[in-house]
mmCIF file of C-alpha atoms in Angstrom:
data_model
loop_
_atom_site.group_PDB
_atom_site.id
_atom_site.type_symbol
_atom_site.label_atom_id
_atom_site.label_comp_id
_atom_site.label_asym_id
_atom_site.label_seq_id
_atom_site.Cartn_x
_atom_site.Cartn_y
_atom_site.Cartn_z
ATOM 1 C CA MET A 1 -88.340 45.731 7.387
ATOM 2 C CA ALA A 2 -88.445 45.096 11.142
ATOM 3 C CA ILE A 3 -85.269 46.073 13.004
ATOM 4 C CA ILE A 4 -84.412 43.611 15.775
ATOM 5 C CA HIS A 5 -82.050 44.730 18.539
ATOM 6 C CA LYS A 6 -79.697 42.381 20.349
ATOM 7 C CA ALA A 7 -81.041 43.123 23.807
ATOM 8 C CA THR A 8 -81.871 41.745 27.221
ATOM 9 C CA LEU A 9 -85.557 41.823 28.185
ATOM 10 C CA SER A 10 -86.908 41.782 31.726
ATOM 11 C CA PRO A 11 -89.323 40.110 32.049
ATOM 12 C CA THR A 12 -89.026 38.061 28.870
ATOM 13 C CA LYS A 13 -91.781 37.915 26.277
ATOM 14 C CA LEU A 14 -92.571 34.305 27.204
ATOM 15 C CA GLU A 15 -92.863 35.244 30.882
ATOM 16 C CA LEU A 16 -95.365 37.972 30.023
ATOM 17 C CA ILE A 17 -97.320 35.626 27.751
ATOM 18 C CA ALA A 18 -97.362 32.850 30.372
ATOM 19 C CA ASP A 19 -98.857 35.233 32.948
ATOM 20 C CA TYR A 20 -101.392 36.625 30.471
ATOM 21 C CA LEU A 21 -102.754 33.418 28.955
ATOM 22 C CA PRO A 22 -104.596 32.099 32.057
ATOM 23 C CA THR A 23 -106.615 35.334 32.228
ATOM 24 C CA GLN A 24 -108.115 34.815 28.773
ATOM 25 C CA PRO A 25 -111.461 33.080 28.079
ATOM 26 C CA TRP A 26 -110.079 31.191 25.073
ATOM 27 C CA PHE A 27 -107.149 29.610 26.956
ATOM 28 C CA ILE A 28 -107.289 26.167 28.558
ATOM 29 C CA GLN A 29 -104.509 25.385 31.004
ATOM 30 C CA ASP A 30 -102.784 22.262 29.726
ATOM 31 C CA GLY A 31 -99.023 22.254 30.098
ATOM 32 C CA GLU A 32 -96.514 25.085 30.129
ATOM 33 C CA PRO A 33 -96.564 27.510 27.171
ATOM 34 C CA GLU A 34 -93.760 27.094 24.636
ATOM 35 C CA VAL A 35 -93.118 29.460 21.731
ATOM 36 C CA ILE A 36 -93.270 27.726 18.345
ATOM 37 C CA GLY A 37 -92.296 30.843 16.421
ATOM 38 C CA ALA A 38 -93.271 34.410 15.632
ATOM 39 C CA TYR A 39 -93.824 36.848 12.783
ATOM 40 C CA ARG A 40 -93.800 40.622 12.561
ATOM 41 C CA PHE A 41 -95.551 43.401 10.698
ATOM 42 C CA ASP A 42 -94.083 46.830 10.020
ATOM 43 C CA ASP A 43 -95.391 50.037 11.542
ATOM 44 C CA PRO A 44 -94.940 52.590 8.713
ATOM 45 C CA ALA A 45 -94.260 55.278 11.332
ATOM 46 C CA GLY A 46 -91.546 53.174 12.944
ATOM 47 C CA GLU A 47 -92.909 53.746 16.455
ATOM 48 C CA VAL A 48 -94.671 50.500 17.378
ATOM 49 C CA GLY A 49 -93.242 46.996 17.361
ATOM 50 C CA ILE A 50 -95.773 44.446 16.089
ATOM 51 C CA GLU A 51 -94.982 40.795 16.767
ATOM 52 C CA THR A 52 -97.322 37.806 16.820
ATOM 53 C CA HIS A 53 -96.275 34.700 18.720
ATOM 54 C CA VAL A 54 -97.498 31.185 17.986
ATOM 55 C CA VAL A 55 -97.499 29.315 21.282
ATOM 56 C CA ALA A 56 -98.147 25.680 22.162
ATOM 57 C CA ALA A 57 -99.581 24.662 25.527
ATOM 58 C CA GLY A 58 -100.301 20.984 25.843
ATOM 59 C CA GLU A 59 -101.924 19.856 22.582
ATOM 60 C CA ARG A 60 -103.354 23.273 21.715
ATOM 61 C CA VAL A 61 -101.787 26.026 19.624
ATOM 62 C CA TYR A 62 -102.522 29.684 20.359
ATOM 63 C CA GLN A 63 -101.862 32.930 18.535
ATOM 64 C CA ILE A 64 -100.754 35.903 20.665
ATOM 65 C CA PRO A 65 -100.339 39.233 18.828
ATOM 66 C CA LEU A 66 -98.293 41.737 20.833
ATOM 67 C CA SER A 67 -97.488 45.399 20.283
ATOM 68 C CA TYR A 68 -94.530 47.122 21.911
ATOM 69 C CA ARG A 69 -94.685 50.843 22.647
ATOM 70 C CA GLY A 70 -92.377 53.411 24.207
ATOM 71 C CA HIS A 71 -95.360 55.109 25.895
ATOM 72 C CA GLU A 72 -98.758 54.069 27.182
ATOM 73 C CA LEU A 73 -101.555 53.791 24.634
ATOM 74 C CA GLY A 74 -104.467 55.933 25.752
ATOM 75 C CA GLY A 75 -107.759 54.139 26.319
ATOM 76 C CA ALA A 76 -106.200 50.681 26.055
ATOM 77 C CA SER A 77 -105.501 49.811 29.686
ATOM 78 C CA GLU A 78 -107.576 46.614 29.510
ATOM 79 C CA TRP A 79 -105.297 45.370 26.715
ATOM 80 C CA LEU A 80 -102.061 46.089 28.589
ATOM 81 C CA ILE A 81 -100.231 42.832 29.282
ATOM 82 C CA GLY A 82 -97.413 44.468 31.237
ATOM 83 C CA THR A 83 -94.194 46.405 30.917
ATOM 84 C CA MET A 84 -90.667 45.231 30.243
ATOM 85 C CA GLU A 85 -87.224 46.744 30.428
ATOM 86 C CA HIS A 86 -85.446 46.609 27.066
ATOM 87 C CA SER A 87 -81.679 47.031 27.421
ATOM 88 C CA VAL A 88 -81.520 49.127 24.223
ATOM 89 C CA LEU A 89 -84.911 50.866 23.978
ATOM 90 C CA GLY A 90 -85.697 51.280 27.678
ATOM 91 C CA LYS A 91 -89.135 50.742 29.191
ATOM 92 C CA ARG A 92 -91.679 49.207 26.844
ATOM 93 C CA TRP A 93 -95.432 48.894 27.293
ATOM 94 C CA VAL A 94 -96.616 45.538 25.947
ATOM 95 C CA TYR A 95 -100.203 45.227 24.706
ATOM 96 C CA ASP A 96 -102.420 42.481 23.421
ATOM 97 C CA ALA A 97 -102.252 43.909 19.918
ATOM 98 C CA CYS A 98 -105.914 43.252 19.128
ATOM 99 C CA GLY A 99 -106.550 46.430 21.126
ATOM 100 C CA ASP A 100 -103.862 48.438 19.303
ATOM 101 C CA PRO A 101 -104.982 50.358 16.183
ATOM 102 C CA VAL A 102 -101.529 50.096 14.600
ATOM 103 C CA TYR A 103 -101.747 46.299 14.647
ATOM 104 C CA VAL A 104 -105.331 46.330 13.372
ATOM 105 C CA LYS A 105 -104.284 48.455 10.394
ATOM 106 C CA ALA A 106 -101.273 46.221 9.680
ATOM 107 C CA LEU A 107 -103.361 43.035 9.874
ATOM 108 C CA ALA A 108 -106.061 44.442 7.597
ATOM 109 C CA THR A 109 -103.424 45.569 5.101
ATOM 110 C CA ALA A 110 -101.800 42.126 5.013
ATOM 111 C CA ILE A 111 -105.116 40.330 4.486
ATOM 112 C CA LEU A 112 -106.523 42.681 1.853
ATOM 113 C CA THR A 113 -103.369 43.210 -0.202
ATOM 114 C CA GLY A 114 -101.731 39.775 -0.011
ATOM 115 C CA GLN A 115 -98.840 41.065 2.059
ATOM 116 C CA LYS A 116 -96.326 38.794 3.757
ATOM 117 C CA GLU A 117 -94.610 39.105 7.125
ATOM 118 C CA ALA A 118 -91.958 41.787 7.583
ATOM 119 C CA ALA A 119 -88.335 40.946 6.839
ATOM 120 C CA LEU A 120 -86.199 40.750 9.998
ATOM 121 C CA LEU A 121 -82.975 42.713 10.083
ATOM 122 C CA VAL A 122 -80.975 42.175 13.254
ATOM 123 C CA ASP A 123 -79.003 45.239 14.317
ATOM 124 C CA GLY A 124 -75.386 44.789 13.214
ATOM 125 C CA GLU A 125 -76.064 41.981 10.718
ATOM 126 C CA ALA A 126 -75.856 42.500 6.968
ATOM 127 C CA GLU A 127 -78.517 40.019 5.834
ATOM 128 C CA PRO A 128 -82.130 39.591 7.019
ATOM 129 C CA ARG A 129 -82.969 36.573 9.143
ATOM 130 C CA PRO A 130 -85.765 34.211 8.101
ATOM 131 C CA SER A 131 -88.967 34.447 10.116
ATOM 132 C CA THR A 132 -89.854 31.394 12.204
ATOM 133 C CA VAL A 133 -93.489 31.851 11.094
ATOM 134 C CA THR A 134 -94.310 32.923 7.550
ATOM 135 C CA VAL A 135 -97.665 34.481 6.655
ATOM 136 C CA LYS A 136 -99.469 35.771 3.595
ATOM 137 C CA GLY A 137 -102.811 37.439 3.001
ATOM 138 C CA SER A 138 -105.137 36.086 0.317
ATOM 139 C CA GLY A 139 -106.386 39.470 -0.933
ATOM 140 C CA THR A 140 -105.285 41.222 -4.104
ATOM 141 C CA LEU A 141 -106.298 44.800 -3.346
ATOM 142 C CA ASP A 142 -104.056 47.176 -5.304
ATOM 143 C CA GLY A 143 -104.249 50.348 -3.266
ATOM 144 C CA GLY A 144 -104.835 51.623 0.236
ATOM 145 C CA VAL A 145 -107.047 49.820 2.722
ATOM 146 C CA PRO A 146 -110.278 51.513 3.811
ATOM 147 C CA GLY A 147 -110.237 53.870 6.746
ATOM 148 C CA LEU A 148 -110.571 52.047 10.050
ATOM 149 C CA SER A 149 -112.051 53.306 13.299
ATOM 150 C CA ALA A 150 -111.103 52.145 16.780
ATOM 151 C CA SER A 151 -113.410 49.857 18.693
ATOM 152 C CA ALA A 152 -113.136 47.483 21.647
ATOM 153 C CA PRO A 153 -112.418 43.935 20.455
ATOM 154 C CA VAL A 154 -114.505 41.091 21.877
ATOM 155 C CA SER A 155 -112.975 37.699 22.720
ATOM 156 C CA GLY A 156 -114.605 34.320 23.174
ATOM 157 C CA SER A 157 -114.899 30.800 21.727
ATOM 158 C CA GLY A 158 -111.321 30.751 20.555
ATOM 159 C CA VAL A 159 -111.414 33.993 18.545
ATOM 160 C CA THR A 160 -111.266 37.760 18.958
ATOM 161 C CA ILE A 161 -113.579 39.885 16.815
ATOM 162 C CA ILE A 162 -112.360 43.393 15.976
ATOM 163 C CA ASP A 163 -115.021 45.779 14.689
ATOM 164 C CA ALA A 164 -112.960 48.450 12.957
ATOM 165 C CA GLY A 165 -115.785 50.409 11.371
ATOM 166 C CA SER A 166 -115.592 49.672 7.666
ATOM 167 C CA LEU A 167 -114.104 46.229 8.354
ATOM 168 C CA ARG A 168 -114.640 43.387 10.818
ATOM 169 C CA LEU A 169 -111.680 41.138 11.517
ATOM 170 C CA LYS A 170 -111.502 37.749 13.189
ATOM 171 C CA VAL A 171 -108.244 36.749 14.888
ATOM 172 C CA ASN A 172 -107.985 33.030 15.646
ATOM 173 C CA ARG A 173 -106.651 32.779 19.182
ATOM 174 C CA VAL A 174 -106.863 28.990 19.105
ATOM 175 C CA VAL A 175 -105.288 27.811 15.851
ATOM 176 C CA ASP A 176 -107.147 24.840 14.406
ATOM 177 C CA VAL A 177 -104.163 22.997 13.002
ATOM 178 C CA ALA A 178 -106.011 19.691 12.607
ATOM 179 C CA ALA A 179 -108.806 21.166 10.513
ATOM 180 C CA ASP A 180 -106.511 23.006 8.127
ATOM 181 C CA ALA A 181 -103.745 20.424 7.876
ATOM 182 C CA ALA A 182 -105.395 18.614 4.980
ATOM 183 C CA VAL A 183 -105.992 21.766 2.933
ATOM 184 C CA ASN A 184 -103.212 23.137 0.768
ATOM 185 C CA THR A 185 -104.164 26.750 0.045
ATOM 186 C CA ALA A 186 -101.931 26.878 -3.021
ATOM 187 C CA ALA A 187 -103.483 23.759 -4.558
ATOM 188 C CA ALA A 188 -107.093 24.454 -3.556
ATOM 189 C CA PRO A 189 -107.676 28.222 -3.358
ATOM 190 C CA GLU A 190 -111.419 27.778 -3.902
ATOM 191 C CA LEU A 191 -111.635 26.253 -0.414
ATOM 192 C CA HIS A 192 -110.247 29.471 1.062
ATOM 193 C CA ALA A 193 -112.254 32.005 -0.899
ATOM 194 C CA GLU A 194 -112.694 34.387 2.039
ATOM 195 C CA LEU A 195 -110.085 37.042 2.634
ATOM 196 C CA ALA A 196 -107.713 35.615 5.214
ATOM 197 C CA LEU A 197 -104.175 35.467 6.565
ATOM 198 C CA HIS A 198 -102.553 32.043 6.438
ATOM 199 C CA GLY A 199 -99.407 30.997 8.246
ATOM 200 C CA SER A 200 -96.805 28.240 8.208
ATOM 201 C CA TRP A 201 -94.034 27.090 10.517
ATOM 202 C CA ALA A 202 -91.750 24.098 10.947
ATOM 203 C CA GLY A 203 -93.688 20.860 11.360
ATOM 204 C CA LEU A 204 -96.821 21.881 9.457
ATOM 205 C CA ASP A 205 -97.739 20.134 6.214
ATOM 206 C CA ASN A 206 -99.836 23.044 4.913
ATOM 207 C CA PRO A 207 -100.695 26.627 5.895
ATOM 208 C CA VAL A 208 -103.305 27.301 8.579
ATOM 209 C CA GLU A 209 -105.721 30.187 8.873
ATOM 210 C CA LEU A 210 -104.684 32.781 11.445
ATOM 211 C CA ALA A 211 -107.110 35.641 10.791
ATOM 212 C CA SER A 212 -109.800 36.672 8.322
ATOM 213 C CA VAL A 213 -112.226 39.368 7.240
ATOM 214 C CA ILE A 214 -115.782 38.693 8.391
ATOM 215 C CA ARG A 215 -118.426 39.156 5.731
ATOM 216 C CA ASP A 216 -121.900 40.145 6.945
#
């Protein structure tokens, strides 16, 4: 369960994302970024906010995982997007989450165990809100995920590769909506045999692949 506070953010998440995107090798400037939706994972320790934004810019769709921390993450300065003032939580350090081990663990867990996105409970509201992006891993692992070690992710050609020791993950930065639109993962699971995370949002006919485990 992800707890969402009713708060004012300065700068906003979209402002941070809009400044960050042009610095990335997988981004092509084509129109102003607009958020399609987002999904969250839980941090079991309750310390790190994990939120992935799906953003459109021109005709392309991008995936931007962010992590929000109350303190700087040591050794991750190159993945720092910026800081924001949160009217409830105070100063927050915002990272490209591919460089945050808490996100890496959460993503691996979702893919390997078939987990869905975290439920969203807004502070002061009795019922959870629906997520604007829904996701689900294709794995069926019944138990803990393997131990993961930290390593510097490498980005290029529309993806980021995270070598986490016992596991290599691929995060699709550019979401290939056209290629996946004709494939219904529920009706044709054999076409998506690899372990992956698929996502859906308003306007899509079928789920698209957002991340996967790389098999050597």
